[in-house]
Amino acid sequence: MSSRITAARGRAIVCVIAAVLAGACGDSTSPKTATPATIAAVSGMGQTGTIGTTLASPIVFEVTTAADAPVSGITVSFSVTSGSAVVSPTTAVTDANGTASTQLTLGSTTGAVEVTATVEGGTLSARATATATQLASTDCSTATQTLTLGQ
């Protein structure tokens, strides 16, 4: 009977060791999150609009790996780093194509506006620019002109 107990203990020890080793190895079949290597503006940059208005198209940035594959599920933060404007949203998560976008509303002053997109938790960033212009005045009340009949 003692040989049966010893054999059972031996199997139990082997099973415990196997379970510990299996846990240490982890699940190698789970997909790994791709590592972002670059971020770049891919559309919406270079737009011009009137002060106080929202640009017609969003500014879109793409996050890719070193092998130029899109990275999804990455948070990108947007900020106005030059000029007068507001971005909305201020953060977005990249989609299956690796893209995240923000809408730019121009401020109350004319000139260049720069938007910076930064991959959260990293040092990767990209910039896009737009231009705010002054609305042409339609006020004719300050200009006077005299006309003579028959002119």
PDB file of N, CA, C and O in Angstrom, residues 102-149:
ATOM      1  N   THR A 102      -9.757  64.743 -35.470  1.00  0.00           N
ATOM      2  CA  THR A 102     -10.304  65.816 -34.658  1.00  0.00           C
ATOM      3  C   THR A 102     -10.827  66.904 -35.588  1.00  0.00           C
ATOM      4  O   THR A 102     -10.383  67.025 -36.732  1.00  0.00           O
ATOM      5  N   GLN A 103     -11.775  67.669 -35.103  1.00  0.00           N
ATOM      6  CA  GLN A 103     -12.344  68.776 -35.870  1.00  0.00           C
ATOM      7  C   GLN A 103     -11.735  70.069 -35.323  1.00  0.00           C
ATOM      8  O   GLN A 103     -11.597  70.224 -34.115  1.00  0.00           O
ATOM      9  N   LEU A 104     -11.406  71.008 -36.208  1.00  0.00           N
ATOM     10  CA  LEU A 104     -10.781  72.270 -35.810  1.00  0.00           C
ATOM     11  C   LEU A 104     -11.744  73.426 -36.022  1.00  0.00           C
ATOM     12  O   LEU A 104     -12.269  73.612 -37.117  1.00  0.00           O
ATOM     13  N   THR A 105     -11.979  74.184 -34.947  1.00  0.00           N
ATOM     14  CA  THR A 105     -12.766  75.410 -35.027  1.00  0.00           C
ATOM     15  C   THR A 105     -11.800  76.570 -34.853  1.00  0.00           C
ATOM     16  O   THR A 105     -11.109  76.665 -33.825  1.00  0.00           O
ATOM     17  N   LEU A 106     -11.741  77.424 -35.862  1.00  0.00           N
ATOM     18  CA  LEU A 106     -10.798  78.543 -35.851  1.00  0.00           C
ATOM     19  C   LEU A 106     -11.208  79.582 -34.828  1.00  0.00           C
ATOM     20  O   LEU A 106     -12.392  79.810 -34.595  1.00  0.00           O
ATOM     21  N   GLY A 107     -10.209  80.230 -34.237  1.00  0.00           N
ATOM     22  CA  GLY A 107     -10.444  81.239 -33.211  1.00  0.00           C
ATOM     23  C   GLY A 107     -10.773  82.601 -33.803  1.00  0.00           C
ATOM     24  O   GLY A 107     -11.197  82.712 -34.958  1.00  0.00           O
ATOM     25  N   SER A 108     -10.531  83.645 -33.019  1.00  0.00           N
ATOM     26  CA  SER A 108     -10.936  84.999 -33.410  1.00  0.00           C
ATOM     27  C   SER A 108      -9.829  85.812 -34.065  1.00  0.00           C
ATOM     28  O   SER A 108     -10.038  86.982 -34.369  1.00  0.00           O
ATOM     29  N   THR A 109      -8.669  85.211 -34.311  1.00  0.00           N
ATOM     30  CA  THR A 109      -7.589  85.944 -34.967  1.00  0.00           C
ATOM     31  C   THR A 109      -7.182  85.238 -36.257  1.00  0.00           C
ATOM     32  O   THR A 109      -7.294  84.023 -36.378  1.00  0.00           O
ATOM     33  N   THR A 110      -6.695  86.030 -37.195  1.00  0.00           N
ATOM     34  CA  THR A 110      -6.257  85.473 -38.476  1.00  0.00           C
ATOM     35  C   THR A 110      -4.842  84.916 -38.354  1.00  0.00           C
ATOM     36  O   THR A 110      -4.110  85.252 -37.435  1.00  0.00           O
ATOM     37  N   GLY A 111      -4.489  84.062 -39.303  1.00  0.00           N
ATOM     38  CA  GLY A 111      -3.134  83.532 -39.356  1.00  0.00           C
ATOM     39  C   GLY A 111      -3.092  82.024 -39.312  1.00  0.00           C
ATOM     40  O   GLY A 111      -4.110  81.343 -39.332  1.00  0.00           O
ATOM     41  N   ALA A 112      -1.850  81.516 -39.232  1.00  0.00           N
ATOM     42  CA  ALA A 112      -1.624  80.071 -39.226  1.00  0.00           C
ATOM     43  C   ALA A 112      -2.017  79.459 -37.891  1.00  0.00           C
ATOM     44  O   ALA A 112      -1.832  80.071 -36.835  1.00  0.00           O
ATOM     45  N   VAL A 113      -2.553  78.255 -37.962  1.00  0.00           N
ATOM     46  CA  VAL A 113      -2.910  77.473 -36.783  1.00  0.00           C
ATOM     47  C   VAL A 113      -2.214  76.128 -36.928  1.00  0.00           C
ATOM     48  O   VAL A 113      -2.225  75.524 -37.998  1.00  0.00           O
ATOM     49  N   GLU A 114      -1.604  75.666 -35.836  1.00  0.00           N
ATOM     50  CA  GLU A 114      -0.931  74.373 -35.846  1.00  0.00           C
ATOM     51  C   GLU A 114      -1.594  73.446 -34.838  1.00  0.00           C
ATOM     52  O   GLU A 114      -1.820  73.826 -33.692  1.00  0.00           O
ATOM     53  N   VAL A 115      -1.911  72.233 -35.301  1.00  0.00           N
ATOM     54  CA  VAL A 115      -2.494  71.199 -34.442  1.00  0.00           C
ATOM     55  C   VAL A 115      -1.452  70.094 -34.296  1.00  0.00           C
ATOM     56  O   VAL A 115      -0.879  69.648 -35.290  1.00  0.00           O
ATOM     57  N   THR A 116      -1.218  69.662 -33.052  1.00  0.00           N
ATOM     58  CA  THR A 116      -0.281  68.572 -32.795  1.00  0.00           C
ATOM     59  C   THR A 116      -1.048  67.368 -32.273  1.00  0.00           C
ATOM     60  O   THR A 116      -1.890  67.501 -31.388  1.00  0.00           O
ATOM     61  N   ALA A 117      -0.749  66.209 -32.843  1.00  0.00           N
ATOM     62  CA  ALA A 117      -1.321  64.935 -32.397  1.00  0.00           C
ATOM     63  C   ALA A 117      -0.197  64.136 -31.765  1.00  0.00           C
ATOM     64  O   ALA A 117       0.877  63.994 -32.349  1.00  0.00           O
ATOM     65  N   THR A 118      -0.444  63.611 -30.556  1.00  0.00           N
ATOM     66  CA  THR A 118       0.570  62.865 -29.823  1.00  0.00           C
ATOM     67  C   THR A 118       0.019  61.511 -29.410  1.00  0.00           C
ATOM     68  O   THR A 118      -1.088  61.420 -28.880  1.00  0.00           O
ATOM     69  N   VAL A 119       0.799  60.454 -29.649  1.00  0.00           N
ATOM     70  CA  VAL A 119       0.416  59.114 -29.215  1.00  0.00           C
ATOM     71  C   VAL A 119       0.572  59.081 -27.702  1.00  0.00           C
ATOM     72  O   VAL A 119       1.635  59.402 -27.172  1.00  0.00           O
ATOM     73  N   GLU A 120      -0.504  58.714 -27.009  1.00  0.00           N
ATOM     74  CA  GLU A 120      -0.499  58.721 -25.546  1.00  0.00           C
ATOM     75  C   GLU A 120       0.555  57.773 -24.988  1.00  0.00           C
ATOM     76  O   GLU A 120       0.702  56.651 -25.461  1.00  0.00           O
ATOM     77  N   GLY A 121       1.270  58.262 -23.982  1.00  0.00           N
ATOM     78  CA  GLY A 121       2.284  57.459 -23.320  1.00  0.00           C
ATOM     79  C   GLY A 121       3.584  57.357 -24.084  1.00  0.00           C
ATOM     80  O   GLY A 121       4.469  56.599 -23.718  1.00  0.00           O
ATOM     81  N   GLY A 122       3.714  58.120 -25.139  1.00  0.00           N
ATOM     82  CA  GLY A 122       4.931  58.042 -25.942  1.00  0.00           C
ATOM     83  C   GLY A 122       5.421  59.408 -26.361  1.00  0.00           C
ATOM     84  O   GLY A 122       4.900  60.436 -25.942  1.00  0.00           O
ATOM     85  N   THR A 123       6.417  59.388 -27.183  1.00  0.00           N
ATOM     86  CA  THR A 123       6.993  60.633 -27.669  1.00  0.00           C
ATOM     87  C   THR A 123       6.686  60.863 -29.143  1.00  0.00           C
ATOM     88  O   THR A 123       7.200  61.806 -29.735  1.00  0.00           O
ATOM     89  N   LEU A 124       5.838  60.017 -29.728  1.00  0.00           N
ATOM     90  CA  LEU A 124       5.492  60.174 -31.140  1.00  0.00           C
ATOM     91  C   LEU A 124       4.480  61.290 -31.305  1.00  0.00           C
ATOM     92  O   LEU A 124       3.441  61.303 -30.643  1.00  0.00           O
ATOM     93  N   SER A 125       4.777  62.233 -32.208  1.00  0.00           N
ATOM     94  CA  SER A 125       3.825  63.304 -32.487  1.00  0.00           C
ATOM     95  C   SER A 125       3.944  63.739 -33.937  1.00  0.00           C
ATOM     96  O   SER A 125       4.940  63.481 -34.604  1.00  0.00           O
ATOM     97  N   ALA A 126       2.888  64.390 -34.407  1.00  0.00           N
ATOM     98  CA  ALA A 126       2.842  64.916 -35.770  1.00  0.00           C
ATOM     99  C   ALA A 126       2.067  66.219 -35.737  1.00  0.00           C
ATOM    100  O   ALA A 126       1.270  66.456 -34.823  1.00  0.00           O
ATOM    101  N   ARG A 127       2.289  67.054 -36.742  1.00  0.00           N
ATOM    102  CA  ARG A 127       1.628  68.352 -36.797  1.00  0.00           C
ATOM    103  C   ARG A 127       0.904  68.529 -38.134  1.00  0.00           C
ATOM    104  O   ARG A 127       1.302  67.985 -39.146  1.00  0.00           O
ATOM    105  N   ALA A 128      -0.146  69.333 -38.069  1.00  0.00           N
ATOM    106  CA  ALA A 128      -0.889  69.727 -39.266  1.00  0.00           C
ATOM    107  C   ALA A 128      -1.215  71.207 -39.117  1.00  0.00           C
ATOM    108  O   ALA A 128      -1.364  71.700 -37.998  1.00  0.00           O
ATOM    109  N   THR A 129      -1.286  71.908 -40.238  1.00  0.00           N
ATOM    110  CA  THR A 129      -1.582  73.339 -40.170  1.00  0.00           C
ATOM    111  C   THR A 129      -2.852  73.679 -40.934  1.00  0.00           C
ATOM    112  O   THR A 129      -3.292  72.939 -41.819  1.00  0.00           O
ATOM    113  N   ALA A 130      -3.425  74.816 -40.560  1.00  0.00           N
ATOM    114  CA  ALA A 130      -4.586  75.391 -41.235  1.00  0.00           C
ATOM    115  C   ALA A 130      -4.393  76.902 -41.178  1.00  0.00           C
ATOM    116  O   ALA A 130      -3.507  77.400 -40.479  1.00  0.00           O
ATOM    117  N   THR A 131      -5.226  77.634 -41.898  1.00  0.00           N
ATOM    118  CA  THR A 131      -5.121  79.087 -41.909  1.00  0.00           C
ATOM    119  C   THR A 131      -6.479  79.714 -41.663  1.00  0.00           C
ATOM    120  O   THR A 131      -7.474  79.334 -42.286  1.00  0.00           O
ATOM    121  N   ALA A 132      -6.492  80.698 -40.749  1.00  0.00           N
ATOM    122  CA  ALA A 132      -7.715  81.455 -40.458  1.00  0.00           C
ATOM    123  C   ALA A 132      -7.634  82.778 -41.203  1.00  0.00           C
ATOM    124  O   ALA A 132      -6.632  83.486 -41.124  1.00  0.00           O
ATOM    125  N   THR A 133      -8.695  83.109 -41.959  1.00  0.00           N
ATOM    126  CA  THR A 133      -8.734  84.357 -42.718  1.00  0.00           C
ATOM    127  C   THR A 133      -9.852  85.253 -42.199  1.00  0.00           C
ATOM    128  O   THR A 133     -10.789  84.799 -41.557  1.00  0.00           O
ATOM    129  N   GLN A 134      -9.731  86.519 -42.522  1.00  0.00           N
ATOM    130  CA  GLN A 134     -10.728  87.513 -42.125  1.00  0.00           C
ATOM    131  C   GLN A 134     -11.895  87.460 -43.092  1.00  0.00           C
ATOM    132  O   GLN A 134     -11.714  87.320 -44.292  1.00  0.00           O
ATOM    133  N   LEU A 135     -13.091  87.583 -42.572  1.00  0.00           N
ATOM    134  CA  LEU A 135     -14.282  87.656 -43.395  1.00  0.00           C
ATOM    135  C   LEU A 135     -14.283  88.996 -44.125  1.00  0.00           C
ATOM    136  O   LEU A 135     -14.046  90.040 -43.512  1.00  0.00           O
ATOM    137  N   ALA A 136     -14.524  88.972 -45.420  1.00  0.00           N
ATOM    138  CA  ALA A 136     -14.598  90.217 -46.179  1.00  0.00           C
ATOM    139  C   ALA A 136     -15.785  91.032 -45.686  1.00  0.00           C
ATOM    140  O   ALA A 136     -16.875  90.517 -45.488  1.00  0.00           O
ATOM    141  N   SER A 137     -15.581  92.322 -45.515  1.00  0.00           N
ATOM    142  CA  SER A 137     -16.631  93.195 -44.999  1.00  0.00           C
ATOM    143  C   SER A 137     -17.683  93.455 -46.065  1.00  0.00           C
ATOM    144  O   SER A 137     -17.367  93.714 -47.219  1.00  0.00           O
ATOM    145  N   THR A 138     -18.935  93.407 -45.669  1.00  0.00           N
ATOM    146  CA  THR A 138     -20.033  93.716 -46.583  1.00  0.00           C
ATOM    147  C   THR A 138     -20.738  95.005 -46.155  1.00  0.00           C
ATOM    148  O   THR A 138     -21.796  95.333 -46.655  1.00  0.00           O
ATOM    149  N   ASP A 139     -20.126  95.747 -45.242  1.00  0.00           N
ATOM    150  CA  ASP A 139     -20.696  96.994 -44.736  1.00  0.00           C
ATOM    151  C   ASP A 139     -20.379  98.119 -45.713  1.00  0.00           C
ATOM    152  O   ASP A 139     -19.246  98.520 -45.873  1.00  0.00           O
ATOM    153  N   CYS A 140     -21.388  98.634 -46.370  1.00  0.00           N
ATOM    154  CA  CYS A 140     -21.209  99.699 -47.351  1.00  0.00           C
ATOM    155  C   CYS A 140     -21.549 101.067 -46.770  1.00  0.00           C
ATOM    156  O   CYS A 140     -21.522 102.067 -47.474  1.00  0.00           O
ATOM    157  N   SER A 141     -21.887 101.138 -45.512  1.00  0.00           N
ATOM    158  CA  SER A 141     -22.360 102.392 -44.929  1.00  0.00           C
ATOM    159  C   SER A 141     -21.279 103.454 -44.793  1.00  0.00           C
ATOM    160  O   SER A 141     -21.590 104.624 -44.710  1.00  0.00           O
ATOM    161  N   THR A 142     -20.008 103.069 -44.820  1.00  0.00           N
ATOM    162  CA  THR A 142     -18.942 104.064 -44.651  1.00  0.00           C
ATOM    163  C   THR A 142     -18.485 104.653 -45.974  1.00  0.00           C
ATOM    164  O   THR A 142     -17.823 105.665 -45.999  1.00  0.00           O
ATOM    165  N   ALA A 143     -18.827 104.033 -47.077  1.00  0.00           N
ATOM    166  CA  ALA A 143     -18.423 104.564 -48.373  1.00  0.00           C
ATOM    167  C   ALA A 143     -19.541 105.401 -48.968  1.00  0.00           C
ATOM    168  O   ALA A 143     -20.684 104.971 -49.062  1.00  0.00           O
ATOM    169  N   THR A 144     -19.213 106.631 -49.346  1.00  0.00           N
ATOM    170  CA  THR A 144     -20.217 107.493 -49.984  1.00  0.00           C
ATOM    171  C   THR A 144     -19.744 107.838 -51.383  1.00  0.00           C
ATOM    172  O   THR A 144     -18.560 108.004 -51.634  1.00  0.00           O
ATOM    173  N   GLN A 145     -20.694 107.953 -52.274  1.00  0.00           N
ATOM    174  CA  GLN A 145     -20.380 108.299 -53.645  1.00  0.00           C
ATOM    175  C   GLN A 145     -21.543 109.105 -54.194  1.00  0.00           C
ATOM    176  O   GLN A 145     -22.699 108.775 -53.960  1.00  0.00           O
ATOM    177  N   THR A 146     -21.226 110.160 -54.891  1.00  0.00           N
ATOM    178  CA  THR A 146     -22.259 111.010 -55.492  1.00  0.00           C
ATOM    179  C   THR A 146     -22.307 110.724 -56.976  1.00  0.00           C
ATOM    180  O   THR A 146     -21.295 110.728 -57.655  1.00  0.00           O
ATOM    181  N   LEU A 147     -23.517 110.514 -57.466  1.00  0.00           N
ATOM    182  CA  LEU A 147     -23.708 110.272 -58.882  1.00  0.00           C
ATOM    183  C   LEU A 147     -24.570 111.386 -59.465  1.00  0.00           C
ATOM    184  O   LEU A 147     -25.483 111.878 -58.848  1.00  0.00           O
ATOM    185  N   THR A 148     -24.226 111.748 -60.683  1.00  0.00           N
ATOM    186  CA  THR A 148     -25.013 112.760 -61.391  1.00  0.00           C
ATOM    187  C   THR A 148     -25.947 112.045 -62.339  1.00  0.00           C
ATOM    188  O   THR A 148     -25.570 111.036 -62.951  1.00  0.00           O
ATOM    189  N   LEU A 149     -27.167 112.560 -62.453  1.00  0.00           N
ATOM    190  CA  LEU A 149     -28.174 111.954 -63.307  1.00  0.00           C
ATOM    191  C   LEU A 149     -27.634 111.814 -64.722  1.00  0.00           C
ATOM    192  O   LEU A 149     -27.056 112.724 -65.277  1.00  0.00           O
TER     193      LEU A 149
END
